[in-house]
Structure formats: C-alpha cells, structure tokens
Coordinates of C-alpha atoms and ligand atoms in Angstrom, one line a residue:
M1188 CA -14.3 -4.3 -10.6
E1189 CA -15.6 -5.2 -7.1
T1190 CA -15.5 -7.8 -4.3
D1191 CA -18.1 -8.3 -1.5
L1192 CA -16.5 -5.5 0.5
V1193 CA -14.7 -3.3 -2.0
V1194 CA -15.5 -1.4 -5.2
F1195 CA -12.5 -0.1 -7.3
K1196 CA -13.1 3.2 -9.0
D1197 CA -11.6 6.7 -9.6
S1198 CA -9.9 8.1 -6.5
P1199 CA -9.3 11.7 -5.4
I1200 CA -5.9 10.5 -4.1
H1201 CA -4.6 9.0 -7.4
G1202 CA -5.9 7.0 -10.4
K1203 CA -8.1 4.2 -9.2
G1204 CA -8.6 3.2 -5.5
G1205 CA -10.6 0.8 -3.4
F1206 CA -13.8 2.0 -1.6
A1207 CA -15.8 0.3 1.1
R1208 CA -19.2 -1.0 -0.2
S1209 CA -20.6 -1.3 3.3
T1210 CA -19.4 -0.8 6.9
I1211 CA -16.2 -2.8 7.5
G1212 CA -15.5 -3.7 11.1
K1213 CA -12.0 -3.2 12.7
D1214 CA -9.7 -6.2 12.1
T1215 CA -11.8 -7.5 9.1
R1216 CA -9.6 -9.0 6.4
I1217 CA -10.8 -6.8 3.5
I1218 CA -9.0 -8.4 0.6
E1219 CA -6.0 -10.6 0.0
Y1220 CA -3.0 -9.1 -1.7
V1221 CA -2.1 -11.8 -4.2
G1222 CA 0.5 -12.0 -7.0
E1223 CA 3.4 -13.9 -8.4
R1224 CA 5.7 -15.6 -6.0
I1225 CA 9.3 -14.9 -7.0
S1226 CA 12.8 -15.6 -5.6
K1227 CA 14.8 -12.9 -3.8
A1228 CA 17.2 -12.6 -6.8
E1229 CA 14.3 -12.1 -9.2
S1230 CA 12.7 -9.6 -6.7
L1231 CA 16.0 -7.6 -6.6
R1232 CA 16.0 -7.5 -10.4
R1233 CA 12.4 -6.3 -10.6
C1234 CA 12.9 -3.7 -7.8
E1235 CA 15.8 -2.2 -9.7
G1236 CA 13.2 -1.6 -12.4
N1237 CA 11.2 0.4 -9.8
N1238 CA 8.5 -2.2 -9.2
E1239 CA 6.4 -0.8 -6.3
Y1240 CA 4.2 -3.8 -5.8
I1241 CA 6.7 -6.3 -4.2
F1242 CA 6.3 -7.6 -0.6
A1243 CA 8.6 -9.8 1.3
V1244 CA 6.7 -12.9 2.5
S1245 CA 9.4 -15.2 3.7
P1246 CA 13.2 -15.4 3.8
E1247 CA 13.2 -17.2 0.4
Q1248 CA 10.3 -15.6 -1.5
D1249 CA 8.8 -12.3 -2.3
L1250 CA 5.4 -11.6 -3.8
D1251 CA 5.0 -9.3 -6.9
G1252 CA 1.4 -8.0 -6.8
N1253 CA 1.7 -6.2 -10.2
V1254 CA -0.7 -8.6 -11.9
A1255 CA -4.2 -8.0 -13.4
W1256 CA -5.7 -10.6 -11.0
N1257 CA -4.7 -8.6 -7.9
P1258 CA -7.2 -5.8 -7.5
A1259 CA -5.7 -5.0 -4.1
R1260 CA -2.7 -3.4 -6.0
L1261 CA -5.0 -0.4 -6.7
I1262 CA -5.3 0.5 -3.0
N1263 CA -3.7 3.9 -2.4
H1264 CA -1.4 5.0 0.4
S1265 CA -2.5 7.4 3.2
C1266 CA -0.6 9.0 6.0
S1267 CA -3.7 8.4 8.1
P1268 CA -4.7 5.0 6.9
N1269 CA -7.7 2.9 7.9
S1270 CA -6.1 -0.4 7.0
E1271 CA -2.8 -2.2 7.1
A1272 CA -1.0 -4.8 5.0
R1273 CA -0.6 -7.8 7.3
I1274 CA 1.6 -10.8 6.6
E1275 CA 0.0 -14.0 7.9
G1276 CA 2.0 -17.0 7.2
E1277 CA 3.1 -16.5 3.6
R1278 CA -0.1 -14.6 2.6
I1279 CA -0.7 -10.9 2.7
W1280 CA -4.1 -9.4 3.7
I1281 CA -5.3 -5.9 3.8
V1282 CA -6.9 -5.6 7.2
A1283 CA -9.1 -2.8 8.6
S1284 CA -7.3 -1.0 11.4
C1285 CA -10.5 0.8 12.5
E1286 CA -14.2 0.7 11.5
I1287 CA -14.5 1.9 7.9
R1288 CA -17.7 3.6 6.7
P1289 CA -19.5 2.9 3.5
G1290 CA -18.0 4.9 0.6
E1291 CA -14.8 5.6 2.5
E1292 CA -11.6 5.0 0.5
I1293 CA -9.6 2.1 1.8
T1294 CA -5.9 3.0 2.4
F1295 CA -2.8 1.7 4.0
N1296 CA 0.6 3.1 4.7
Y1297 CA 3.0 1.7 2.0
G1298 CA 5.8 1.8 4.5
Y1299 CA 8.4 3.2 2.1
D1300 CA 11.9 4.1 3.5
L1301 CA 13.6 7.4 2.7
E1302 CA 15.4 6.3 -0.4
D1303 CA 14.3 8.6 -3.2
Y1304 CA 11.4 9.8 -1.1
K1305 CA 11.2 13.1 -3.1
D1306 CA 10.1 11.0 -6.1
Y1307 CA 7.0 10.0 -4.1
P1308 CA 5.0 13.1 -3.1
C1309 CA 1.8 12.2 -1.1
R1310 CA -1.6 13.5 -2.0
C1311 CA -3.6 11.6 0.6
G1312 CA -5.3 14.8 1.8
S1313 CA -5.1 13.9 5.4
P1314 CA -4.5 16.9 7.8
D1315 CA -1.5 14.9 9.1
C1316 CA -0.1 14.2 5.6
A1317 CA 3.7 14.0 5.8
G1318 CA 4.0 15.3 2.2
Y1319 CA 5.7 12.2 0.9
I1320 CA 4.9 8.5 0.8
V1321 CA 7.0 7.1 3.7
A1322 CA 6.6 4.9 6.7
E1323 CA 5.2 6.6 9.8
E1324 CA 8.6 6.3 11.5
F1325 CA 10.0 8.8 8.9
F1326 CA 7.2 11.4 9.0
E1327 CA 9.0 13.9 11.2
R1328 CA 12.2 13.6 9.2
V1329 CA 10.5 14.4 5.9
R1330 CA 8.6 17.2 7.5
N1331 CA 11.9 18.6 8.6
R1332 CA 13.7 18.0 5.4
P1333 CA 16.8 20.1 5.9
S1334 CA 18.0 17.4 8.4
L1335 CA 18.0 14.8 5.6
P1336 CA 21.1 14.1 3.5
Ligands
SAM1209 C1 0.1 0.5 -6.1 S1 -0.4 1.9 -7.1 C2 -1.9 2.3 -6.4 C3 -3.0 2.4 -7.5 C4 -3.0 3.6 -8.3 N1 -4.0 4.6 -7.7 C5 -3.4 3.3 -9.7 O1 -4.5 3.7 -10.2 O2 -2.7 2.6 -10.4 C6 0.8 2.9 -6.4 C7 0.9 4.3 -7.1 O3 -0.3 5.0 -6.9 C8 0.1 6.4 -6.6 N2 -0.3 6.7 -5.2 C9 -0.8 5.9 -4.3 N3 -1.0 6.5 -3.1 C10 -0.7 7.8 -3.4 C11 -0.8 9.0 -2.6 N4 -1.2 9.0 -1.3 N5 -0.4 10.2 -3.1 C12 0.1 10.2 -4.4 N6 0.1 9.1 -5.2 C13 -0.3 7.9 -4.7 C14 1.6 6.5 -6.7 O4 1.8 6.9 -8.1 C15 2.1 5.1 -6.5 O5 3.3 4.9 -7.2
ZN1210 ZN1 -0.1 11.8 2.9

C-alpha cells in the first residue's frame, strides 16, 4: 500500500509502519488520518473495548481510524517523532515536524496518558525512548516509575 509520499511495509518498531518515499519537508501534510465519525457516547463504548485509533475532533464527534481505508492507522509511535497529528478544523493530518529523509520511518507521539501505561511498552529505538508509549509530558514520570501510584 502506498501514497505519493508514504509506503507502508514491515517496521522494525512494530508490525507495519509508514516510510517516506522521498524527502518530505517540514510542515508538509503527509497523509490525512481518516475514519468513521462517531458520537461521544459511541466513542466511550469503543474506548472501553480498548480501541487505540480514536481521536477527538470536536465537542460532539470523535473519529475512529480503525478502518481498512485509513492507511495512516499503521503509523507507529516514537518518543523522538518526526511528525505530529494535527487537528485542522474537524480533520486530522499527520504533518512533518522536521525534514524527513527518504526511507525514514514516519512516526508521531501517540500522546497517551498514564492510564495502564505499563500495558504499552515502547520499542521505538530512540536514544531518548521513555520505555512506554506516553505523551512527552509524562516521560520523566515513567522513567522514574517508583513515583507513580
Ligand atoms: C495504531 S497501531 C500502529 C500500526 C501497527 N504497527 C500495526 O502493524 O498494526 C498501534 C499499535 O502498534 C504498536 N506500536 C506502535 N508504536 C509502537 C512502539 N513505539 N513500540 C511498540 N509498539 C508500538 C502497538 O501495539 C500499538 O498498540
Ligand atoms: Zn520510545
């Protein structure tokens, strides 16, 4: 599977991932994160079933990206990412946060909170890896785990 900018294939981080097909400039919209638009009530129900693909896009609606027609769902997390998920209006784009070289894996920080963080060990391979998939604001707390409840 591929787009103009991204090819999806096996990743050293986990399963499949997205890789740059050519140099991607900083601030480029790499791919739109699409999916099913659902109500907050339906989103809560799906999140209780551990759906990791849901984004909040407005006060009324969430977007569930766990659909075959959303290749962006395959993009892995990194503690030193080269992209970010940006909400623009009610759409979500994966946007380059720096220049990305051809062949480099495209990653963003999933921004998870600390709930059940131990269930999400990180294998991004970055020298700055926090060890778990969490938002950057929690890195020091998970590195210094005894301080967590
Ligand atoms: C949205 S999917 C990403 C696509 C996934 N690689 C695949 O092939 O289905 C999210 C899942 O990928 C895995 N994953 C993503 N980033 C990871 C990372 N940095 N370390 C370990 N597992 C990761 C986790 O299992 C996570 O629940
Ligand atoms: Zn990591």
